[in-house]
XYZ file of C-alpha atoms in Angstrom:
721
model
C 78.981 78.332 116.090
C 75.493 78.019 117.001
C 75.522 81.559 119.077
C 74.285 85.170 117.292
C 78.056 86.430 117.162
C 77.281 84.505 113.524
C 74.701 87.748 112.947
C 77.040 90.309 114.703
C 79.860 89.541 112.783
C 78.301 90.297 109.293
C 76.774 93.706 110.749
C 79.662 96.346 110.910
C 80.426 95.501 107.034
C 76.821 95.257 105.806
C 75.441 98.105 107.578
C 77.774 100.769 105.408
C 76.496 99.261 101.647
C 73.207 98.687 102.863
C 72.086 102.006 104.997
C 68.689 103.910 103.824
C 68.255 107.501 102.818
C 65.765 109.369 103.593
C 62.621 108.241 101.839
C 64.446 105.921 99.739
C 61.235 103.053 99.305
C 63.848 99.150 99.813
C 67.095 99.241 101.198
C 69.494 97.598 98.455
C 69.974 93.553 98.569
C 72.943 92.297 99.925
C 76.282 93.594 98.608
C 79.340 91.215 97.638
C 81.201 90.734 100.469
C 78.051 89.975 102.747
C 77.286 87.102 100.187
C 81.414 86.136 100.286
C 80.699 85.449 104.318
C 77.621 84.247 103.896
C 78.768 81.833 102.052
C 81.437 80.995 103.361
C 79.962 80.482 106.457
C 78.765 76.571 108.076
C 75.037 77.872 108.163
C 72.015 78.260 106.254
C 72.568 81.678 106.233
C 69.302 84.246 104.572
C 68.078 88.143 104.724
C 64.824 89.963 104.853
C 64.015 93.511 104.416
C 62.063 95.118 106.663
C 58.536 93.842 106.525
C 59.716 90.026 106.481
C 60.698 89.703 102.775
C 62.999 87.709 102.273
C 66.115 88.853 99.677
C 67.960 86.236 100.216
C 69.845 82.585 100.008
C 72.473 81.283 100.731
C 74.027 78.420 98.904
C 74.106 76.483 102.161
C 70.427 77.092 101.538
C 68.791 75.766 98.055
C 71.563 72.311 98.971
C 69.995 71.340 101.599
C 66.010 71.868 101.417
C 65.969 70.970 97.123
C 64.014 74.229 96.750
C 64.878 76.598 93.207
C 67.271 79.031 92.628
C 66.479 82.415 91.944
C 67.186 82.763 87.970
C 69.320 85.202 87.792
C 72.831 85.858 87.884
C 73.634 86.338 91.160
C 73.046 90.341 91.199
C 69.501 91.543 90.964
C 66.612 88.394 91.480
C 65.040 87.586 94.308
C 64.219 83.898 96.369
C 61.055 82.791 95.961
C 59.585 82.121 99.276
C 60.407 82.071 103.027
C 62.638 81.001 105.550
C 59.474 79.558 106.863
C 59.305 76.963 103.598
C 59.307 73.586 104.422
C 58.970 73.947 108.703
C 57.686 70.526 110.138
C 54.548 71.326 109.869
C 54.031 71.156 113.798
C 56.540 73.958 113.623
C 55.418 76.452 111.587
C 52.861 77.591 113.979
C 55.031 78.857 116.739
C 57.196 80.235 114.538
C 55.849 82.385 112.089
C 53.983 84.333 115.900
C 57.635 84.677 116.484
C 58.994 86.121 113.474
C 55.672 88.463 113.133
C 56.224 89.619 116.546
C 60.054 90.004 116.368
C 58.822 92.802 112.730
C 56.963 94.532 114.770
C 58.771 94.847 118.836
C 62.018 94.761 116.875
C 63.872 92.216 119.177
C 65.740 88.638 117.434
C 64.852 86.455 116.350
C 65.465 83.257 118.446
C 63.522 80.025 116.786
C 64.021 75.743 117.783
C 61.992 73.701 114.516
C 62.715 71.302 112.366
C 63.028 71.592 108.469
C 62.668 69.153 105.552
C 65.767 68.485 103.843
C 66.017 67.576 100.157
C 65.018 63.554 100.967
C 61.623 64.686 102.482
C 63.457 63.905 106.186
C 63.227 66.629 108.816
C 66.151 68.016 111.076
C 66.013 70.119 113.892
C 66.992 73.864 113.414
C 68.360 76.526 115.148
C 67.046 79.270 113.890
C 68.676 83.427 114.512
C 67.515 87.018 113.023
C 68.081 90.028 114.315
C 67.973 93.540 113.067
C 70.205 95.440 110.922
C 69.298 98.855 111.937
C 70.308 102.603 109.450
C 71.813 105.614 111.905
C 68.060 106.627 112.879
C 67.279 103.237 114.560
C 64.938 102.347 111.642
C 65.600 98.643 109.983
C 67.416 98.487 107.844
C 67.080 94.661 107.039
C 67.302 91.635 109.046
C 70.009 88.533 108.686
C 69.039 85.352 109.357
C 71.437 81.631 110.497
C 69.943 78.047 110.896
C 72.250 76.179 112.683
C 71.874 72.228 112.376
C 71.101 70.915 115.999
C 69.279 67.728 115.008
C 72.024 65.928 116.941
C 71.784 67.653 119.965
C 68.103 67.897 120.115
C 67.632 64.020 119.472
C 70.158 63.703 123.216
C 68.108 65.015 124.483
C 64.655 63.720 123.218
C 66.728 59.922 124.448
C 68.145 61.303 127.585
C 63.966 62.464 128.481
C 62.675 59.065 127.209
C 64.768 56.393 129.349
C 64.553 59.407 132.543
C 60.836 59.002 132.151
C 60.607 55.046 131.366
C 63.174 54.766 134.635
C 60.003 56.628 136.156
C 57.845 54.445 134.323
C 59.167 51.422 135.130
C 60.404 51.844 138.097
C 57.236 50.776 140.339
C 55.825 47.615 138.007
C 56.258 44.722 139.766
C 53.891 42.763 137.384
C 55.103 41.825 134.167
C 52.304 43.438 131.825
C 51.573 46.861 133.844
C 56.105 46.831 133.086
C 55.772 46.754 129.883
C 53.642 48.600 129.365
C 55.101 51.380 130.760
C 57.622 50.779 128.327
C 55.124 51.916 125.725
C 53.805 55.006 127.444
C 57.887 56.362 127.398
C 57.974 56.254 124.331
C 55.350 57.782 122.754
C 54.968 61.156 121.498
C 58.775 61.580 121.873
C 60.712 58.717 119.991
C 58.076 57.316 118.695
C 54.078 57.158 117.378
C 53.187 53.554 117.829
C 54.711 52.086 119.876
C 53.710 47.627 120.866
C 55.938 45.138 123.112
C 55.101 42.194 121.996
C 56.391 38.713 124.375
C 57.181 35.342 122.463
C 55.046 31.803 123.482
C 54.503 28.955 121.334
C 50.890 27.815 119.914
C 49.355 24.746 119.704
C 51.257 23.839 116.406
C 55.131 23.718 117.945
C 55.649 27.500 115.628
C 57.092 30.463 117.527
C 54.259 33.308 117.698
C 53.791 36.333 120.024
C 51.599 37.725 122.693
C 50.889 41.447 122.013
C 50.436 42.902 125.662
C 50.711 46.649 124.646
C 50.010 49.520 122.440
C 50.438 52.813 122.837
C 49.121 55.934 120.466
C 48.273 59.222 121.477
C 44.355 57.825 119.563
C 42.372 55.724 121.258
C 40.861 54.862 118.307
C 43.887 54.394 116.485
C 45.095 52.107 119.405
C 41.021 49.477 118.828
C 42.540 50.073 115.181
C 45.745 48.758 116.450
C 44.705 45.584 118.368
C 41.566 44.523 115.927
C 44.436 44.012 112.734
C 46.738 42.364 115.204
C 43.994 39.927 116.072
C 42.616 39.569 112.489
C 46.191 39.330 111.111
C 48.589 37.809 113.381
C 52.045 37.368 111.902
C 54.002 34.704 110.273
C 56.032 32.916 112.253
C 58.493 33.001 108.982
C 58.329 36.452 108.577
C 60.953 37.845 106.495
C 60.740 41.938 108.864
C 59.463 42.816 111.896
C 59.030 40.918 115.165
C 59.174 37.827 113.748
C 62.580 37.758 112.313
C 63.767 40.582 115.879
C 62.687 36.782 117.328
C 64.634 34.412 115.270
C 67.545 36.607 115.436
C 67.279 38.302 118.303
C 69.169 41.911 116.385
C 67.114 44.592 115.372
C 65.068 45.569 112.439
C 65.279 49.354 110.786
C 63.714 50.504 108.106
C 64.362 53.749 108.141
C 61.565 54.676 104.839
C 58.523 51.792 104.367
C 58.036 51.125 101.225
C 54.893 51.029 99.006
C 56.225 47.571 97.846
C 56.924 46.253 102.154
C 52.879 47.151 102.595
C 51.955 45.136 99.710
C 54.137 41.880 100.956
C 52.740 42.604 104.221
C 49.278 42.667 103.725
C 46.671 39.557 103.901
C 44.837 41.620 101.281
C 43.107 43.973 100.419
C 40.898 45.678 103.052
C 44.648 44.906 104.867
C 46.695 46.343 102.729
C 43.998 49.862 102.804
C 43.834 50.249 106.785
C 48.007 50.172 106.589
C 47.763 52.672 104.244
C 44.831 55.211 106.796
C 47.818 54.529 109.715
C 50.693 56.612 107.009
C 53.641 54.353 108.295
C 56.670 56.163 106.940
C 59.503 53.965 108.579
C 60.313 51.748 111.481
C 62.366 50.313 114.738
C 61.742 46.988 115.863
C 64.153 45.558 119.203
C 64.641 42.843 121.182
C 64.219 42.022 124.521
C 67.684 39.870 126.268
C 67.112 39.027 129.493
C 68.542 40.512 131.966
C 70.811 37.702 133.396
C 71.300 34.621 130.412
C 72.081 32.585 133.057
C 69.717 32.821 135.567
C 67.976 30.062 137.486
C 64.156 31.628 138.491
C 63.066 29.911 140.813
C 60.933 26.585 141.252
C 62.494 26.302 138.099
C 59.698 28.536 136.432
C 59.604 28.262 132.926
C 61.000 30.792 130.690
C 59.267 31.451 127.148
C 60.403 29.359 123.863
C 62.629 30.798 120.893
C 63.833 29.182 117.640
C 67.375 30.641 117.590
C 68.351 32.985 120.911
C 67.270 31.558 123.804
C 67.558 35.120 125.738
C 65.226 36.910 123.234
C 61.524 37.212 125.720
C 59.626 39.407 123.133
C 59.884 42.627 121.001
C 59.118 46.219 120.909
C 58.406 47.950 117.587
C 58.493 51.560 116.960
C 56.519 53.497 114.100
C 56.720 56.033 113.275
C 53.316 57.524 111.030
C 52.127 61.056 111.103
C 55.517 63.061 112.922
C 56.998 61.818 109.368
C 60.331 61.143 110.976
C 63.258 58.860 109.165
C 65.003 56.586 112.181
C 68.542 55.839 111.954
C 70.612 53.615 114.253
C 71.787 56.503 116.652
C 67.994 55.433 116.679
C 68.056 52.031 118.142
C 70.531 53.492 120.288
C 68.269 54.703 122.190
C 64.919 51.720 121.339
C 67.762 49.353 122.294
C 68.508 50.656 126.257
C 64.698 51.384 126.344
C 64.000 47.388 125.832
C 67.017 46.939 127.769
C 65.829 49.211 130.859
C 62.476 47.067 130.176
C 64.230 43.546 130.385
C 65.474 44.703 133.562
C 61.835 46.195 135.286
C 60.183 42.447 133.196
C 62.645 40.582 135.133
C 62.588 42.094 138.759
C 57.661 41.888 137.746
C 58.644 38.035 137.502
C 61.025 36.873 140.412
C 58.215 39.599 141.983
C 55.869 37.002 140.610
C 57.524 34.022 141.631
C 58.523 35.977 145.402
C 54.749 35.442 145.398
C 54.313 32.211 145.609
C 56.921 31.293 147.193
C 54.651 32.505 150.068
C 51.300 31.322 149.014
C 53.454 27.541 149.465
C 55.172 28.393 152.528
C 51.987 29.116 153.431
C 50.536 26.232 153.070
C 53.626 23.595 154.586
C 52.913 26.254 157.835
C 49.578 24.407 157.514
C 50.465 20.534 156.720
C 53.739 21.054 159.608
C 50.811 22.787 161.971
C 48.339 19.028 161.250
C 50.985 16.995 161.462
C 51.984 18.528 165.481
C 48.448 18.145 165.723
C 48.963 14.174 165.077
C 51.976 13.921 166.523
C 50.966 15.369 169.989
C 47.719 13.123 169.716
C 50.522 9.973 169.272
C 52.172 10.909 172.207
C 49.773 10.944 174.371
C 48.219 7.788 173.165
C 52.325 6.238 173.897
C 51.840 8.039 177.354
C 48.809 5.671 178.375
C 50.438 2.449 176.540
C 53.447 3.796 179.189
C 51.399 3.653 181.548
C 49.334 0.291 181.236
C 52.673 -1.522 180.775
C 54.386 -0.028 184.209
C 50.961 -1.100 185.771
C 51.645 -4.276 184.324
C 55.299 -4.481 185.891
C 54.390 -3.434 189.203
C 52.291 -7.124 188.954
C 55.185 -8.946 187.322
C 57.955 -8.205 190.090
C 54.335 -8.612 192.847
C 54.275 -12.001 191.234
C 58.062 -12.089 192.176
C 57.816 -11.949 194.897
C 55.207 -14.389 195.965
C 57.150 -16.882 193.905
C 60.227 -16.485 195.869
C 57.883 -16.936 198.661
C 56.316 -19.767 196.949
C 60.492 -21.258 196.625
C 61.426 -20.897 201.021
C 58.376 -22.668 201.865
C 58.997 -25.416 199.283
C 62.510 -26.122 200.759
C 61.128 -26.258 204.199
C 58.711 -28.707 203.315
C 61.327 -30.419 200.911
C 59.849 -33.875 202.189
C 57.095 -33.211 201.878
C 57.474 -32.189 198.373
C 59.581 -35.275 198.078
C 56.062 -37.691 198.411
C 54.207 -35.170 195.893
C 57.744 -36.295 192.767
C 55.081 -36.508 190.294
C 53.432 -33.122 191.343
C 56.142 -31.224 191.628
C 57.548 -32.730 188.417
C 54.349 -31.102 186.976
C 54.855 -27.786 189.178
C 58.604 -27.389 187.667
C 57.620 -27.299 184.332
C 54.888 -24.330 184.853
C 57.046 -21.959 186.618
C 59.433 -22.885 183.791
C 57.163 -21.727 181.708
C 55.368 -18.855 183.240
C 59.606 -18.117 183.878
C 60.354 -17.339 179.788
C 56.712 -15.873 179.941
C 58.338 -13.113 182.226
C 61.621 -13.152 180.044
C 58.999 -12.767 177.278
C 57.803 -9.973 178.368
C 60.097 -7.682 180.298
C 61.763 -7.566 176.383
C 58.269 -6.361 174.933
C 58.447 -3.899 177.688
C 62.103 -2.713 177.166
C 61.602 -2.946 172.750
C 58.319 -0.408 173.731
C 60.187 1.931 175.703
C 62.701 1.628 173.117
C 59.685 3.046 170.372
C 58.285 5.663 173.147
C 61.837 7.253 173.131
C 62.748 6.947 168.896
C 58.736 8.478 168.867
C 60.194 11.410 170.987
C 62.729 12.268 169.723
C 61.017 12.510 166.253
C 58.665 14.578 167.801
C 60.551 17.056 168.935
C 62.977 17.599 165.533
C 59.566 18.275 163.994
C 58.864 20.986 166.269
C 61.752 22.430 164.688
C 61.175 22.141 161.756
C 58.157 23.669 162.105
C 59.289 25.966 164.465
C 62.181 26.938 161.175
C 59.171 27.285 159.058
C 57.117 29.253 161.472
C 60.032 32.025 161.166
C 60.764 31.664 156.954
C 57.139 31.807 156.712
C 57.341 35.247 159.461
C 60.425 36.426 157.040
C 58.478 36.485 154.130
C 55.056 37.725 155.148
C 56.732 41.191 156.253
C 58.699 41.547 153.651
C 55.348 41.924 151.323
C 54.534 43.706 153.724
C 57.498 46.479 153.649
C 56.603 46.185 149.742
C 53.243 47.222 150.483
C 53.584 50.352 152.356
C 56.584 50.805 149.412
C 53.818 50.982 147.023
C 51.150 52.869 149.386
C 53.772 55.599 149.789
C 54.913 55.528 146.109
C 51.495 56.834 145.083
C 50.761 58.697 147.678
C 54.173 60.383 146.451
C 53.375 60.575 142.769
C 49.737 61.885 143.505
C 50.799 64.401 145.197
C 53.400 64.923 143.047
C 50.784 64.929 140.271
C 48.255 66.833 141.553
C 49.933 70.422 141.461
C 51.259 70.464 138.207
C 47.354 69.703 137.138
C 46.278 71.963 139.186
C 48.636 74.724 137.663
C 47.023 73.303 133.860
C 43.513 73.909 135.210
C 44.077 77.521 136.640
C 46.205 78.689 133.466
C 43.803 76.998 131.053
C 40.728 79.039 133.116
C 42.946 82.487 132.853
C 43.070 82.031 129.566
C 39.193 80.592 128.386
C 38.251 83.679 130.848
C 40.543 86.133 128.152
C 43.107 87.895 131.533
C 45.502 87.081 128.455
C 44.169 88.258 126.076
C 41.146 87.541 123.129
C 40.476 83.446 122.371
C 38.416 82.736 119.403
C 35.531 81.030 120.067
C 37.432 77.809 118.634
C 39.908 78.510 121.247
C 37.658 78.792 123.507
C 36.094 74.980 123.764
C 39.707 74.035 124.038
C 40.543 75.588 126.411
C 37.252 73.527 128.351
C 38.289 70.586 126.913
C 41.192 71.314 128.510
C 39.524 71.218 131.953
C 37.265 69.521 131.565
C 40.814 66.457 131.163
C 42.341 68.467 134.002
C 39.066 67.773 136.222
C 39.155 63.985 134.992
C 43.115 63.402 136.057
C 42.419 65.258 139.341
C 39.800 62.553 139.482
C 41.967 59.394 138.629
C 44.792 60.459 140.265
C 42.411 61.316 144.133
C 41.236 57.389 143.670
C 44.337 56.162 143.694
C 45.692 57.862 146.310
C 42.358 57.360 148.256
C 42.830 53.576 147.453
C 46.472 53.673 148.265
C 45.995 55.685 152.056
C 42.955 53.139 152.092
C 45.167 49.841 151.484
C 47.612 51.238 153.728
C 45.470 52.040 156.847
C 45.894 55.479 156.708
C 42.395 57.110 156.434
C 40.993 58.668 159.935
C 37.275 58.469 160.171
C 35.097 61.181 162.122
C 32.502 59.385 163.150
C 29.498 61.496 164.183
C 26.006 61.570 164.478
C 24.257 62.044 160.503
C 20.790 62.978 159.423
C 20.311 60.804 156.370
C 17.086 63.417 155.187
C 19.843 66.369 154.136
C 22.770 64.339 153.775
C 20.954 62.948 150.121
C 19.743 66.315 149.967
C 22.815 67.929 149.560
C 23.864 64.347 146.860
C 20.551 64.926 144.878
C 22.009 67.889 142.485
C 25.302 67.147 142.299
C 23.986 64.370 140.181
C 21.062 65.630 138.763
C 22.609 67.179 135.873
C 24.535 64.533 134.777
C 20.585 62.819 135.536
C 19.090 65.470 132.777
C 22.095 65.016 130.270
C 21.619 61.337 129.814
C 17.733 61.897 129.820
C 16.227 59.612 132.411
C 14.089 59.217 135.708
C 14.984 60.142 139.035
C 13.757 58.886 142.017
C 14.595 59.501 145.936
C 12.874 58.306 148.790
C 12.617 58.431 152.548
C 11.105 56.417 155.108
C 7.564 58.479 156.533
C 5.727 59.174 159.243
C 7.262 59.966 163.101
C 11.355 59.858 163.770
C 11.153 59.138 159.740
C 14.348 61.487 160.055
C 16.926 58.179 160.259
C 20.120 58.944 162.079
C 22.693 57.141 161.503
C 26.541 57.662 163.175
C 29.072 57.752 160.514
C 31.373 60.370 158.654
C 29.404 62.797 156.451
C 32.265 63.141 153.451
C 32.352 59.452 153.573
C 28.809 58.940 152.617
C 28.494 61.283 150.692
C 31.600 60.278 149.103
C 29.568 56.688 148.416
C 26.779 57.700 147.085
C 27.772 60.367 144.397
C 30.090 57.243 143.197
C 27.306 54.850 143.460
C 24.751 57.403 141.589
C 27.586 58.518 138.982
C 27.647 54.802 137.938
C 24.451 54.319 137.916
C 23.955 56.790 135.624
C 26.609 55.771 132.703
C 25.889 52.653 132.524
C 21.492 53.044 132.138
C 20.401 53.966 128.777
C 18.589 57.082 127.583
C 14.636 56.704 129.331
C 15.599 54.341 132.315
C 15.994 55.412 136.316
C 17.883 56.053 138.771
C 17.204 55.916 142.212
C 18.157 56.155 145.916
C 16.067 55.066 149.004
C 17.419 55.089 152.596
C 15.434 51.713 154.527
C 14.683 50.438 157.936
C 15.517 47.078 158.137
C 12.899 45.160 160.731
C 15.426 41.677 160.829
C 18.315 44.196 161.626
C 17.153 47.168 163.678
C 21.327 48.460 164.939
C 21.700 49.506 160.925
C 19.984 51.908 158.886
C 20.711 50.468 154.562
C 20.210 53.205 151.597
C 20.190 51.570 148.142
C 20.667 53.034 144.231
C 19.551 51.151 142.110
C 19.541 51.865 137.958
C 16.985 49.310 135.009
C 21.104 50.122 132.775
C 23.374 47.188 131.794
C 23.575 44.989 134.827
C 26.501 42.597 135.868
C 26.353 39.465 135.375
C 26.336 37.427 138.576
C 29.638 35.741 138.532
C 31.000 39.126 137.758
C 29.016 40.748 140.856
C 32.118 40.900 143.419
C 34.783 41.004 140.916
C 33.457 44.986 140.901
C 35.267 45.215 144.486
C 38.506 44.029 143.336
C 40.762 47.275 142.408
C 40.624 47.939 138.770
C 38.628 46.335 137.703
C 36.704 46.945 134.971
C 33.290 44.524 133.800
C 31.563 46.871 130.763
C 35.155 46.663 129.548
C 34.206 47.558 125.750
C 31.428 49.734 127.635
C 34.028 51.742 129.640
C 35.878 52.300 127.066
C 33.508 55.106 126.677
C 33.443 56.741 130.011
C 35.866 57.976 132.306
C 37.506 55.658 135.219
C 39.828 53.500 136.947
C 37.548 50.916 138.016
C 38.844 52.159 142.481
C 35.703 53.949 142.686
C 33.652 50.358 143.903
C 36.905 48.790 146.053
C 36.960 52.339 147.625
C 33.701 52.298 148.000
C 33.569 48.992 150.066
C 36.294 49.890 151.736
C 35.231 53.071 153.189
C 31.498 51.323 154.066
C 33.444 48.369 156.408
C 36.151 50.728 157.713
C 33.205 53.346 159.387
C 31.564 49.547 160.939
C 29.253 49.159 157.424
C 29.409 47.380 154.513
C 28.548 47.970 150.858
C 26.772 44.817 149.137
C 25.939 44.584 144.790
C 22.743 42.404 143.416
C 21.874 42.728 139.720
C 20.538 40.964 136.818
C 22.237 41.621 133.170
C 19.125 43.158 131.023
C 17.471 44.636 134.206
C 19.304 47.331 136.742
C 21.153 46.295 139.318
C 21.442 47.571 142.572
C 23.698 48.236 145.256
C 23.549 48.711 148.678
C 25.075 50.819 151.882
C 24.544 49.418 155.631
C 25.575 52.187 158.276
C 25.615 51.236 162.122
C 22.015 53.441 163.464
C 23.091 56.360 165.048
C 22.274 55.034 169.173
C 20.037 58.348 170.060
C 17.442 57.365 167.688
């Protein structure tokens, strides 16, 4: 029922009654036959004169839009307004432009837009209009229909949202990035605002929340929402919103937010004014339920505590504001599915974190077993030495025993002599008895020592076997972690390539339009196109940073090491940074070694060195206030004649001592509040240090808060100097 045949089926009967004679000023209004057909159709139907002036709406139009009907008997007066009235503000310009175009060309109109119904809600429609021509081919009337395609459009949106969520959540291996990805998937298609909260216990034992993500197209509004959440945290017993969903585990849908609800939620007049400024229209809050309710986390890791629903991990809030969307039960289903996927990603991220902790514990155990093995080896050596001593003593005992036997034989031969010395022999016999007992005791001790040695050797063998098993487990865990790192690097490289292609196309088309090759543009449009191109270039820079970091992390960076004259390289870099220096009203110094042979050379990759210097100088300009100084200096280090130092200094805000090493970590931005006003990913210094070390050098920093920073790039001196 939504195809062009709806209009084409009406053309023949209407054409016969509305043909215009030559010289007529206006075509006749729609006749009764057309009106009856239009009223019977399950669409919003309208007709217009050749100039586009609407002269008829069917009853379904008035019933849907709630617009006023003309005050007549249905045969004379024309309706007020246009079929464009009531369109969503975001759709009016495109629909009006399409209508003007077909009025000029006589082509068929085909447009999709949102139309406001009598209850102030918007629904998606497919609008079509066809020209009715006379025998000479001139347009005498336009016949149009508006077909409700809201359900199909919402389904398409839902599929797109869930597909985007799958892409964003698929690579998240940490808890908060996984939840932030879920929020990004919803804005702006499903919601103008999206926030993610995790359940947690407060110090007083009550149930609270920890906000991990807020998404909106306007960064200033995101900052406002974060300030409001910090200043006015939700009460744990609130009857609506996130606290209610955490307690019950069920979604909370408010189709239209009344003023009374805002007043009840506000803590004071300032809070109420801020809420009204946001223009909230409708909201959905859905729970994040544990992916597997009875899943045992490794090593008894604790789960977030909740009051009534132990499987509720948190909640996702979707809010409609400037789009004026009114949420329905269908939207709740889409939001719940998004929350389910977020829960799966959250569980996967937590399992990954536990796996990393297990790997660290295995490494610690392996190290401890290694220490124990060394101790056992020392004990075994000591036992072997004691066994050798016991063997010597046993040999001495055997010799003594032989001597005693010889003495006994001599005693038998000299029996007569012994009888004469009976008293003396009695004493000797007693001594011999004592000696025999002592020998017996020594033999028992030797046997006990032998058994102890055998037991210790068996225990040592068991510990060695356990150590080998632990080492094998640690090697397997290390291989799995390395495979995960490789997969992550490949994913980042692939995604960076896929993103750069459409971004280059955006930049190219924007440049064509800015140059007027696609038609004349106004000055305002030219400024907007320039902003688009700047944003496109910024996104390309961010993607290139991520790609470079992935290549470095994956060990796929190749270096073209050659002899480089630093004076020429610095001269190449200076013009690239001077526009920023002038814009910031800074003083820029360049210092090179003077005297004979002052053109210092290093062995490095020229392109990598240029990349490092541009990054360091850009950071120096970015964080130095107007009137400050930025400089680059090439220095010979007398203490280390085999290297050359390149220092980039500034008189900017400086870096705290406890944060100076952290600036070289990936995705770290020390001055978080300041960097929100500047572009960046937190990868520049991490990439620069890795590149420097890849060329056999290093990158270090010295800084004092309020006085500035100095970054020193160390590179190997070329051998021909």
